[in-house]
Short mmCIF file of C-alpha atoms in Angstrom, two decimals:
data_model
loop_
_atom_site.label_atom_id
_atom_site.label_comp_id
_atom_site.label_asym_id
_atom_site.label_seq_id
_atom_site.Cartn_x
_atom_site.Cartn_y
_atom_site.Cartn_z
CA MET A 1 -16.85 -10.89 23.05
CA GLU A 2 -16.61 -14.02 25.13
CA PHE A 3 -15.59 -17.46 23.83
CA ILE A 4 -13.57 -20.63 24.36
CA ALA A 5 -10.90 -21.46 21.76
CA ARG A 6 -10.49 -25.24 21.72
CA GLY A 7 -7.85 -27.52 20.24
CA LYS A 8 -6.34 -30.97 20.40
CA PHE A 9 -3.17 -29.10 21.40
CA VAL A 10 -2.73 -25.61 22.78
CA LEU A 11 0.82 -24.37 22.28
CA THR A 12 1.04 -21.85 25.09
CA ASN A 13 4.76 -20.95 25.19
CA HIS A 14 4.57 -21.34 28.97
CA ASN A 15 5.95 -24.38 30.77
CA ARG A 16 3.33 -24.21 33.51
CA TYR A 17 0.99 -25.98 31.05
CA GLY A 18 3.22 -28.96 30.36
CA ALA A 19 6.45 -29.92 28.65
CA ASP A 20 7.37 -27.26 26.03
CA GLY A 21 4.21 -25.41 27.04
CA ILE A 22 1.97 -27.89 25.24
CA LEU A 23 -1.48 -28.49 26.72
CA ALA A 24 -3.30 -31.52 25.27
CA ASP A 25 -7.09 -31.36 24.84
CA GLY A 26 -6.86 -27.79 26.01
CA ALA A 27 -8.66 -24.51 25.56
CA VAL A 28 -8.35 -20.76 26.11
CA TYR A 29 -11.17 -18.76 27.65
CA VAL A 30 -11.30 -15.21 26.31
CA SER A 31 -13.39 -12.33 27.64
CA GLY A 32 -13.10 -8.98 25.92
CA PRO A 33 -9.54 -8.37 24.77
CA GLN A 34 -7.92 -10.64 27.36
CA ILE A 35 -7.16 -14.25 28.06
CA VAL A 36 -8.87 -15.13 31.34
CA GLU A 37 -7.99 -18.79 31.74
CA VAL A 38 -6.09 -21.60 30.04
CA ALA A 39 -6.99 -25.17 31.04
CA SER A 40 -8.39 -28.42 29.72
CA TYR A 41 -11.40 -27.98 27.48
CA LEU A 42 -13.67 -30.02 29.75
CA ASP A 43 -12.76 -27.90 32.78
CA LEU A 44 -13.36 -24.61 30.98
CA LYS A 45 -16.62 -25.79 29.45
CA ALA A 46 -17.83 -26.78 32.91
CA VAL A 47 -17.00 -23.36 34.34
CA TYR A 48 -18.27 -21.36 31.33
CA PRO A 49 -21.09 -23.51 29.93
CA ASN A 50 -22.68 -20.70 27.94
CA ALA A 51 -19.53 -19.48 26.22
CA THR A 52 -19.33 -19.92 22.45
CA VAL A 53 -16.82 -22.59 21.45
CA ILE A 54 -14.44 -21.94 18.57
CA GLY A 55 -12.44 -24.86 17.25
CA SER A 56 -12.60 -28.60 17.91
CA PRO A 57 -10.28 -31.59 18.45
CA GLU A 58 -9.30 -31.20 14.79
CA PHE A 59 -7.73 -27.81 15.54
CA TRP A 60 -4.53 -26.69 17.23
CA VAL A 61 -4.38 -23.36 19.06
CA THR A 62 -1.22 -21.25 19.03
CA PRO A 63 -0.18 -17.73 19.95
CA GLY A 64 -0.42 -15.35 17.01
CA PHE A 65 2.62 -15.41 14.77
CA VAL A 66 4.93 -12.38 14.67
CA SER A 67 6.96 -11.04 11.76
CA ALA A 68 9.49 -8.97 13.65
CA HIS A 69 11.23 -7.42 10.65
CA GLN A 70 9.58 -6.39 7.39
CA HIS A 71 8.68 -3.36 5.32
CA GLY A 72 4.94 -3.74 4.99
CA LYS A 73 4.70 -4.45 1.28
CA GLY A 74 1.58 -6.03 -0.15
CA LEU A 75 2.74 -6.40 -3.73
CA THR A 76 6.29 -7.71 -3.71
CA SER A 77 9.27 -6.16 -5.46
CA TYR A 78 9.19 -9.00 -7.98
CA GLN A 79 5.54 -8.33 -8.82
CA LEU A 80 6.36 -4.67 -9.36
CA GLY A 81 9.26 -5.43 -11.71
CA GLY A 82 12.26 -5.76 -9.40
CA LEU A 83 14.82 -8.56 -9.28
CA ASP A 84 16.76 -9.91 -6.33
CA ASP A 85 20.45 -9.10 -6.22
CA CYS A 86 23.07 -7.86 -3.78
CA LEU A 87 21.82 -4.95 -1.72
CA GLU A 88 24.83 -2.91 -2.78
CA LEU A 89 24.02 -3.19 -6.51
CA ARG A 90 20.62 -1.50 -6.38
CA VAL A 91 22.21 1.64 -7.79
CA SER A 92 21.12 0.28 -11.17
CA SER A 93 17.81 -1.51 -11.39
CA ALA A 94 14.80 -1.69 -13.66
CA PRO A 95 12.11 0.89 -12.82
CA GLN A 96 9.24 -0.60 -10.83
CA ALA A 97 5.50 -0.07 -10.97
CA LYS A 98 4.01 2.40 -8.50
CA VAL A 99 1.24 1.43 -6.11
CA ASP A 100 -1.21 3.19 -3.83
CA ASN A 101 0.30 3.10 -0.33
CA TYR A 102 -2.98 2.64 1.52
CA LEU A 103 -4.32 -0.15 -0.70
CA ASP A 104 -0.96 -1.89 -0.94
CA THR A 105 -0.61 -1.95 2.86
CA LEU A 106 -4.22 -3.09 3.29
CA TYR A 107 -3.60 -5.93 0.85
CA GLY A 108 -0.46 -6.87 2.80
CA CYS A 109 -2.49 -6.91 6.01
CA ALA A 110 -5.04 -9.28 4.49
CA GLN A 111 -2.26 -11.64 3.42
CA MET A 112 -0.68 -11.59 6.88
CA ILE A 113 -4.00 -12.30 8.57
CA GLU A 114 -4.56 -15.27 6.28
CA ALA A 115 -1.09 -16.54 7.29
CA GLY A 116 -1.86 -16.26 11.02
CA ILE A 117 0.34 -13.20 11.63
CA THR A 118 -1.24 -11.13 14.36
CA CYS A 119 1.69 -8.79 15.06
CA CYS A 120 4.33 -7.26 12.83
CA ILE A 121 6.64 -4.37 12.34
CA HIS A 122 6.11 -1.92 9.51
CA TYR A 123 9.63 -0.67 8.87
CA ASN A 124 8.63 2.19 6.62
CA SER A 125 10.62 2.87 3.45
CA SER A 126 10.33 6.50 2.45
CA ARG A 127 9.93 7.81 -1.08
CA GLY A 128 11.53 11.10 -0.05
CA PRO A 129 11.00 14.01 2.35
CA ALA A 130 8.12 15.55 0.35
CA GLN A 131 5.92 12.44 0.75
CA TYR A 132 7.27 11.35 4.13
CA GLU A 133 4.32 12.19 6.39
CA THR A 134 1.69 11.38 3.75
CA ASP A 135 3.14 7.90 3.23
CA ILE A 136 3.04 7.22 6.95
CA GLU A 137 -0.53 8.45 7.40
CA GLU A 138 -1.81 6.35 4.48
CA ARG A 139 -0.12 3.18 5.70
CA MET A 140 -1.21 3.68 9.30
CA ARG A 141 -4.81 4.07 8.15
CA ALA A 142 -4.59 0.64 6.56
CA TYR A 143 -3.32 -0.97 9.78
CA ARG A 144 -6.08 0.68 11.83
CA GLU A 145 -8.70 -0.72 9.46
CA ALA A 146 -7.15 -4.19 9.37
CA GLY A 147 -6.92 -4.53 13.17
CA LEU A 148 -3.43 -6.04 13.31
CA ARG A 149 -1.01 -5.33 16.14
CA VAL A 150 1.86 -3.36 14.63
CA SER A 151 4.99 -1.50 15.63
CA PHE A 152 5.23 1.22 13.02
CA GLY A 153 8.82 2.19 12.27
CA LEU A 154 9.76 5.70 11.18
CA ASP A 155 12.79 5.41 8.90
CA ILE A 156 15.65 7.88 8.69
CA ARG A 157 19.12 8.02 7.14
CA ASN A 158 21.60 10.83 6.52
CA ARG A 159 24.74 9.48 4.84
CA ASN A 160 26.17 7.04 2.29
CA TYR A 161 23.27 7.22 -0.14
CA LEU A 162 25.22 5.50 -2.94
CA VAL A 163 27.90 3.26 -1.38
CA TYR A 164 29.43 2.74 2.04
CA GLY A 165 31.90 5.60 1.97
CA ASP A 166 30.44 8.03 -0.57
CA ASP A 167 33.27 10.59 -0.40
CA GLU A 168 35.96 8.02 -1.14
CA PHE A 169 33.89 6.56 -3.96
CA PHE A 170 33.12 9.93 -5.57
CA SER A 171 36.79 10.83 -5.64
CA SER A 172 37.51 7.71 -7.72
CA LEU A 173 35.04 8.64 -10.50
CA PRO A 174 35.81 10.50 -13.73
CA GLU A 175 35.22 14.21 -13.19
CA GLN A 176 32.00 14.65 -15.19
CA LEU A 177 30.40 11.54 -13.74
CA ARG A 178 31.61 12.54 -10.27
CA GLU A 179 29.71 15.85 -10.34
CA ARG A 180 26.51 14.24 -11.62
CA ALA A 181 26.71 11.54 -8.95
CA ARG A 182 27.40 14.04 -6.16
CA GLU A 183 24.42 16.14 -7.19
CA GLU A 184 22.02 13.19 -7.40
CA TYR A 185 23.17 11.31 -4.31
CA ALA A 186 23.35 14.32 -2.01
CA LYS A 187 19.56 14.54 -2.02
CA PRO A 188 17.94 13.55 1.31
CA ARG A 189 15.95 10.32 1.28
CA THR A 190 13.91 10.83 4.45
CA ALA A 191 12.66 13.59 6.72
CA ALA A 192 15.29 15.88 8.26
CA PRO A 193 16.14 15.03 11.90
CA ASP A 194 14.21 17.93 13.47
CA ASP A 195 11.09 17.08 11.46
CA TYR A 196 11.61 13.40 12.19
CA PHE A 197 11.66 13.77 15.96
CA ARG A 198 8.77 16.23 15.91
CA LEU A 199 6.66 13.72 13.98
CA ALA A 200 7.70 10.81 16.21
CA ARG A 201 6.60 12.71 19.31
CA ARG A 202 3.27 13.70 17.79
CA LEU A 203 2.44 10.20 16.57
CA SER A 204 3.62 8.40 19.69
CA GLY A 205 1.30 10.61 21.73
CA SER A 206 -1.77 9.80 19.66
CA ILE A 207 -1.53 6.60 17.65
CA GLU A 208 -2.01 4.09 20.47
CA ARG A 209 -5.21 5.83 21.47
CA GLU A 210 -6.46 6.12 17.88
CA SER A 211 -5.71 2.44 17.17
CA GLY A 212 -7.25 1.07 20.35
CA GLY A 213 -3.80 0.16 21.63
CA ARG A 214 -2.83 -1.94 18.62
CA ILE A 215 -0.24 0.41 17.06
CA LYS A 216 2.87 1.88 18.60
CA ILE A 217 5.70 3.94 17.15
CA LEU A 218 9.25 2.66 16.69
CA LEU A 219 12.32 4.63 15.68
CA THR A 220 13.92 2.80 12.76
CA PRO A 221 17.21 4.32 11.58
CA ALA A 222 18.21 2.52 8.38
CA GLY A 223 21.54 1.20 9.68
CA PRO A 224 24.83 2.35 11.20
CA GLN A 225 26.45 2.63 7.77
CA TRP A 226 23.62 4.98 6.70
CA CYS A 227 23.36 7.09 9.88
CA THR A 228 25.96 9.37 11.45
CA GLU A 229 27.01 8.99 15.06
CA GLY A 230 25.28 12.27 15.90
CA LEU A 231 21.96 11.07 14.50
CA LEU A 232 22.17 7.73 16.29
CA ARG A 233 22.99 9.42 19.59
CA ALA A 234 19.94 11.66 19.14
CA ILE A 235 17.77 8.59 18.44
CA SER A 236 19.15 6.88 21.53
CA ARG A 237 18.26 9.92 23.67
CA GLU A 238 14.77 10.10 22.17
CA SER A 239 14.24 6.40 22.79
CA GLU A 240 15.22 6.80 26.44
CA GLU A 241 13.22 9.98 27.07
CA LYS A 242 10.02 8.85 25.31
CA GLN A 243 10.36 5.11 26.00
CA LEU A 244 10.23 4.32 22.29
CA GLY A 245 11.58 1.11 20.81
CA VAL A 246 14.26 1.09 18.12
CA GLN A 247 15.04 -1.31 15.30
CA MET A 248 17.88 -1.10 12.80
CA HIS A 249 19.49 -3.17 10.03
CA VAL A 250 22.95 -4.27 11.20
CA LEU A 251 25.62 -6.33 9.42
CA GLU A 252 23.28 -7.65 6.76
CA THR A 253 26.06 -8.05 4.19
CA LYS A 254 29.78 -8.74 4.13
CA TYR A 255 30.38 -5.29 2.64
CA GLN A 256 28.83 -3.65 5.69
CA ARG A 257 31.23 -5.69 7.79
CA ALA A 258 34.15 -4.60 5.62
CA TYR A 259 33.12 -0.94 5.75
CA PHE A 260 33.26 -0.76 9.53
CA SER A 261 36.54 -2.60 9.63
CA ARG A 262 38.05 -0.09 7.19
CA ALA A 263 36.39 3.11 8.44
CA TYR A 264 36.41 2.49 12.21
CA GLY A 265 38.78 -0.38 12.90
CA GLN A 266 36.01 -2.25 14.71
CA SER A 267 32.70 -3.99 14.02
CA ALA A 268 29.41 -2.16 13.68
CA VAL A 269 28.22 -3.77 16.92
CA GLN A 270 31.31 -2.59 18.81
CA TRP A 271 30.85 0.91 17.38
CA LEU A 272 27.19 1.00 18.49
CA ASP A 273 28.05 -0.39 21.90
CA HIS A 274 30.73 2.24 22.53
CA MET A 275 28.15 4.99 22.04
CA GLY A 276 25.68 3.26 24.39
CA PHE A 277 23.17 2.55 21.62
CA LEU A 278 22.42 -1.09 22.44
CA GLY A 279 19.94 -2.35 25.02
CA SER A 280 16.75 -4.34 25.45
CA ARG A 281 14.64 -1.60 23.86
CA THR A 282 16.67 -1.88 20.64
CA SER A 283 16.41 -4.80 18.22
CA LEU A 284 18.70 -5.49 15.27
CA ALA A 285 17.68 -7.02 11.94
CA HIS A 286 19.69 -9.58 9.95
CA GLY A 287 23.08 -9.83 11.71
CA VAL A 288 24.33 -12.26 9.07
CA TRP A 289 27.93 -11.13 9.57
CA LEU A 290 28.05 -10.98 13.36
CA SER A 291 31.15 -12.41 15.01
CA ARG A 292 31.11 -14.38 18.23
CA GLU A 293 32.42 -11.25 20.00
CA ASP A 294 29.53 -9.24 18.54
CA ALA A 295 27.08 -11.87 19.73
CA ALA A 296 28.48 -11.73 23.26
CA ILE A 297 27.90 -7.97 23.30
CA LEU A 298 24.28 -8.37 22.19
CA ALA A 299 23.68 -11.06 24.80
CA LYS A 300 25.20 -8.89 27.51
CA ARG A 301 23.08 -5.86 26.53
CA GLY A 302 19.89 -7.89 26.11
CA THR A 303 19.56 -6.76 22.48
CA PRO A 304 17.41 -9.09 20.33
CA LEU A 305 18.32 -10.07 16.78
CA VAL A 306 15.67 -10.65 14.11
CA HIS A 307 16.65 -13.41 11.66
CA ASN A 308 15.40 -13.15 8.05
CA PRO A 309 16.47 -16.37 6.31
CA SER A 310 14.58 -15.96 3.01
CA SER A 311 15.67 -12.39 2.43
CA ASN A 312 19.27 -13.21 3.29
CA LEU A 313 19.29 -15.90 0.60
CA LEU A 314 17.50 -13.86 -2.06
CA LEU A 315 19.86 -10.91 -1.66
CA LYS A 316 22.98 -13.12 -1.52
CA SER A 317 23.71 -11.82 1.98
CA GLY A 318 24.50 -15.24 3.43
CA ILE A 319 23.26 -17.43 6.28
CA ALA A 320 23.13 -15.99 9.77
CA PRO A 321 24.88 -18.17 12.38
CA ILE A 322 21.82 -18.67 14.58
CA ALA A 323 23.22 -21.78 16.32
CA MET A 324 26.17 -19.72 17.54
CA LEU A 325 23.92 -16.78 18.47
CA HIS A 326 21.61 -19.07 20.43
CA GLU A 327 24.55 -20.73 22.18
CA VAL A 328 25.96 -17.36 23.24
CA GLY A 329 22.57 -16.27 24.60
CA VAL A 330 21.25 -13.78 22.05
CA SER A 331 17.44 -13.53 22.01
CA LEU A 332 16.35 -14.46 18.46
CA ALA A 333 13.19 -13.47 16.61
CA LEU A 334 12.03 -14.09 13.04
CA GLY A 335 11.11 -11.76 10.19
CA LEU A 336 9.81 -12.11 6.65
CA ASP A 337 11.42 -8.86 5.45
CA SER A 338 8.73 -8.61 2.74
CA SER A 339 10.94 -10.95 0.73
CA THR A 340 10.27 -14.67 1.10
CA LEU A 341 11.17 -17.66 -1.03
CA ASN A 342 7.60 -18.25 -2.20
CA ASP A 343 6.79 -14.50 -2.41
CA GLU A 344 4.06 -14.92 0.23
CA PRO A 345 4.01 -14.22 3.99
CA ASP A 346 4.05 -17.90 5.05
CA ILE A 347 5.75 -17.63 8.42
CA LEU A 348 5.48 -21.36 9.11
CA GLN A 349 7.52 -21.98 5.99
CA GLU A 350 9.99 -19.35 7.18
CA MET A 351 10.36 -21.23 10.48
CA ARG A 352 11.05 -24.41 8.50
CA LEU A 353 13.64 -22.66 6.35
CA CYS A 354 15.24 -21.25 9.50
CA ALA A 355 15.38 -24.73 11.00
CA ASN A 356 16.92 -26.40 7.97
CA LEU A 357 19.42 -23.72 6.95
CA GLN A 358 21.25 -24.15 10.25
CA ARG A 359 21.99 -27.82 9.54
CA VAL A 360 25.73 -27.59 9.00
CA PRO A 361 27.27 -30.90 7.84
CA GLY A 362 28.83 -32.92 10.67
CA VAL A 363 27.71 -35.43 13.27
CA ASP A 364 28.39 -33.06 16.16
CA SER A 365 27.06 -29.78 14.68
CA LYS A 366 24.80 -27.89 17.09
CA LEU A 367 21.20 -26.95 16.31
CA VAL A 368 18.69 -24.46 17.66
CA PRO A 369 15.83 -26.69 18.91
CA LEU A 370 12.57 -26.44 16.96
CA LYS A 371 10.74 -25.27 20.08
CA GLU A 372 13.09 -22.27 20.18
CA ILE A 373 12.42 -21.54 16.51
CA PHE A 374 8.69 -21.59 17.31
CA ARG A 375 9.40 -19.03 20.04
CA MET A 376 11.32 -16.94 17.51
CA GLY A 377 8.13 -16.63 15.46
CA THR A 378 5.88 -15.90 18.45
CA VAL A 379 6.89 -14.73 21.92
CA ASN A 380 10.42 -13.58 21.05
CA GLY A 381 9.07 -11.49 18.20
CA SER A 382 6.51 -9.89 20.52
CA GLN A 383 9.24 -8.99 22.97
CA ALA A 384 11.54 -7.60 20.27
CA LEU A 385 8.79 -5.28 19.03
CA GLY A 386 7.84 -4.05 22.49
CA TRP A 387 4.67 -6.13 22.97
CA GLY A 388 6.06 -8.73 25.37
CA GLU A 389 3.92 -7.48 28.23
CA PHE A 390 0.78 -7.98 26.16
CA ALA A 391 1.23 -10.90 23.76
CA GLY A 392 3.32 -13.88 22.67
CA ARG A 393 2.13 -16.40 25.25
CA LEU A 394 -1.25 -17.91 25.97
CA GLU A 395 -1.75 -17.26 29.67
CA PRO A 396 -4.17 -15.31 31.88
CA GLY A 397 -3.74 -11.55 31.68
CA LYS A 398 -2.24 -11.50 28.18
CA ARG A 399 -4.12 -10.02 25.26
CA ALA A 400 -5.98 -12.63 23.24
CA ASP A 401 -3.79 -12.77 20.13
CA LEU A 402 -4.16 -16.34 18.94
CA VAL A 403 -4.56 -18.56 15.90
CA LEU A 404 -6.52 -21.75 15.26
CA LEU A 405 -5.00 -24.15 12.74
CA ASP A 406 -6.90 -26.92 11.01
CA ALA A 407 -4.43 -29.70 11.80
CA ARG A 408 -5.88 -32.11 9.28
CA SER A 409 -3.77 -30.51 6.56
CA PHE A 410 -0.51 -31.53 8.25
CA SER A 411 -1.50 -34.55 10.37
CA GLN A 412 -3.58 -36.74 8.06
CA PRO A 413 -3.77 -39.54 7.09
CA TYR A 414 -1.47 -40.49 9.96
CA LEU A 415 0.85 -38.82 12.44
CA ALA A 416 2.69 -40.79 15.11
CA ASP A 417 1.61 -39.89 18.64
CA SER A 418 5.26 -39.72 19.63
CA GLN A 419 5.92 -36.64 17.48
CA ASN A 420 6.13 -33.37 19.38
CA PRO A 421 3.36 -31.00 18.15
CA ILE A 422 5.77 -28.04 17.87
CA ASP A 423 8.18 -30.15 15.81
CA THR A 424 5.26 -31.26 13.63
CA LEU A 425 4.07 -27.71 13.06
CA ILE A 426 7.49 -26.54 11.89
CA THR A 427 8.18 -29.71 9.88
CA ARG A 428 4.81 -29.92 8.13
CA GLY A 429 2.74 -26.81 8.83
CA LYS A 430 1.73 -24.29 6.15
CA SER A 431 -0.13 -21.01 6.27
CA SER A 432 -2.96 -22.72 4.38
CA ALA A 433 -3.80 -24.47 7.68
CA VAL A 434 -4.79 -21.16 9.31
CA ASP A 435 -8.53 -21.14 9.93
CA THR A 436 -9.12 -18.45 12.58
CA VAL A 437 -7.13 -15.37 13.61
CA ILE A 438 -7.87 -13.32 16.73
CA VAL A 439 -6.27 -10.05 17.86
CA ASP A 440 -7.17 -8.39 21.17
CA GLY A 441 -10.03 -10.85 21.52
CA GLU A 442 -11.51 -9.71 18.19
CA ILE A 443 -12.00 -12.37 15.54
CA LEU A 444 -10.53 -10.97 12.33
CA TYR A 445 -10.66 -14.18 10.30
CA GLN A 446 -12.77 -17.30 10.82
CA GLY A 447 -13.46 -20.31 8.63
CA LYS A 448 -10.96 -18.74 6.22
CA ASN A 449 -13.21 -15.71 5.84
CA HIS A 450 -12.25 -12.13 6.74
CA LEU A 451 -14.61 -10.38 9.14
CA ARG A 452 -13.15 -6.86 8.81
CA LEU A 453 -11.60 -6.74 5.37
CA GLN A 454 -12.97 -7.52 1.92
CA PRO A 455 -9.97 -8.94 0.05
CA LYS A 456 -11.62 -9.22 -3.36
CA GLN A 457 -12.50 -5.53 -3.33
CA ILE A 458 -9.02 -4.61 -2.06
CA ILE A 459 -7.36 -6.61 -4.84
CA GLU A 460 -9.58 -5.13 -7.52
CA SER A 461 -9.04 -1.57 -6.29
CA LEU A 462 -5.30 -2.13 -5.98
CA ARG A 463 -5.07 -3.60 -9.48
CA LYS A 464 -6.75 -0.51 -10.94
CA THR A 465 -4.36 1.88 -9.22
CA VAL A 466 -1.07 0.22 -10.21
CA ILE A 467 0.94 2.48 -12.51
CA PRO A 468 3.35 0.42 -14.63
CA PRO A 469 6.83 1.83 -15.25
CA ALA A 470 7.37 3.83 -18.39
CA PRO A 471 8.81 1.76 -21.29
CA GLY A 472 12.58 1.60 -21.55
CA ARG A 473 15.39 2.31 -19.16
CA ILE A 474 15.31 5.65 -17.37
CA ASP A 475 18.13 5.29 -14.84
CA ASP A 476 21.06 6.15 -17.12
CA LEU A 477 23.14 7.48 -14.22
CA GLY A 478 22.73 4.26 -12.29
CA ASP A 479 23.78 2.23 -15.31
CA GLU A 480 26.88 4.38 -15.74
CA LEU A 481 27.79 4.08 -12.07
CA LEU A 482 27.25 0.33 -11.77
CA PRO A 483 30.67 -0.86 -13.06
CA TYR A 484 32.40 1.61 -10.73
CA VAL A 485 30.32 0.36 -7.79
CA VAL A 486 31.22 -3.25 -8.63
CA ARG A 487 34.90 -2.33 -8.85
CA TYR A 488 34.70 -0.42 -5.54
CA TYR A 489 33.29 -3.38 -3.61
CA LYS A 490 35.23 -6.08 -5.44
CA SER A 491 38.44 -5.10 -3.69
CA TRP A 492 36.69 -5.83 -0.38
CA ASP A 493 36.04 -9.42 -1.45
CA LYS A 494 39.67 -10.19 -0.68
CA ASP A 495 39.13 -9.81 3.08
CA GLU A 496 39.97 -12.96 4.98
CA LEU A 497 36.89 -14.83 6.17
CA ALA A 498 36.32 -17.80 8.47
CA PRO A 499 32.74 -18.97 7.74
CA PHE A 500 30.45 -20.43 10.41
CA HIS A 501 28.79 -22.57 7.72
CA GLN A 502 30.61 -25.30 5.80
CA VAL A 503 28.49 -26.05 2.75
CA ASN A 504 30.98 -27.71 0.41
CA SER A 505 34.64 -27.97 -0.51
CA THR A 506 36.58 -27.12 -3.66
CA ILE A 507 39.10 -29.92 -2.99
#
């Protein structure tokens, strides 16, 4: 396919095209999967007079948006019956409806495409070792059909299935409850390490070819509190030998911070750094409870951090100190974590939330500039997921992953000429403005119509396959354990803290 994508503004993410990478009255010439040229529309039209033109002066052209941390859910936890609460309290929760993995992922892909997301991570969440490979195959099939660019994460964990410090916790339980808890929470949640690495090697050798280069494999250990040092060292070796990227949850909650302080006498980041785990091929998700010393280590190692503002609020994890992280030099990306404030994958809204959450009271408080937050949701996300060589910027030689926005929805009836287009997009933009979505030069969505997928059929098929939870509570063990879990963590609440954010005062 050959075409010119035209817009009143082209947000290129490359300063060669103007201040902040903004090209006015610009266009992108695409041939096959690649961007061939970026220039003014009149110049490109003169050189390629027969090329089809997509867009108009009423459109803005941007790189495709990137959700650099999420779990690939179509139906959200809330839709399935779940409620948001502290991550550590999920030992007791209402049973949720079951969904077909393939259809659920396909539905999620359709939603992302409609929101202008061209690239994402699928951080798989296993249902157990028996279904491990089947789950992965079903979800990968959905991504191949949808045409998105995805880094597919193979999850693994091998300790602390109940709390951070299972052995200590079990010893505090009454004897009968202790034995029941040990039996239930000793069961593996993912594939065993040998099977895990065997599968990773097989898939990494075939999936890029089978997906036309749009899917790659990532190693995604659940987090340092859930993985032993031996497992993480093995993952680090595999990453180096096979050149596979890694992503992991790190310091999402204050209890994870407290666990490492108690168990290791250092932070999770220091612990990972001492074993040589960190580097540019590894990205970390959340980092809400990073210290300035932790941030300096990440900056030194070139390890990106993926910020998930909605999820952090919904799960009461806190507000990540992105102004400090940016100041120290940590590369920041943005993720939806399958858990957003409006329960939809609106990444423009997530950028806006990211921008406004950092506004600490005070006339001299520092801010991450909006142009950097735009980069978090585009080029930085591409780099964090291992696609930086291919996507994230609009420039010759990159793959044609781009989005056309109908700017009338956020610029009419009037918008001052003095306003920076990137600032406007983050201040006023919504996913409803997305008109056209292109991945690898292929138009997946145009005029708000899908060209590959049939959303109405997907929704109807998915609706028919949902299995509601059985009536009544079934997790009696979790209910019995919950007060002991609360008591276990409550003692950690007394740790001295010095918050980055000053929201209010009790005096």
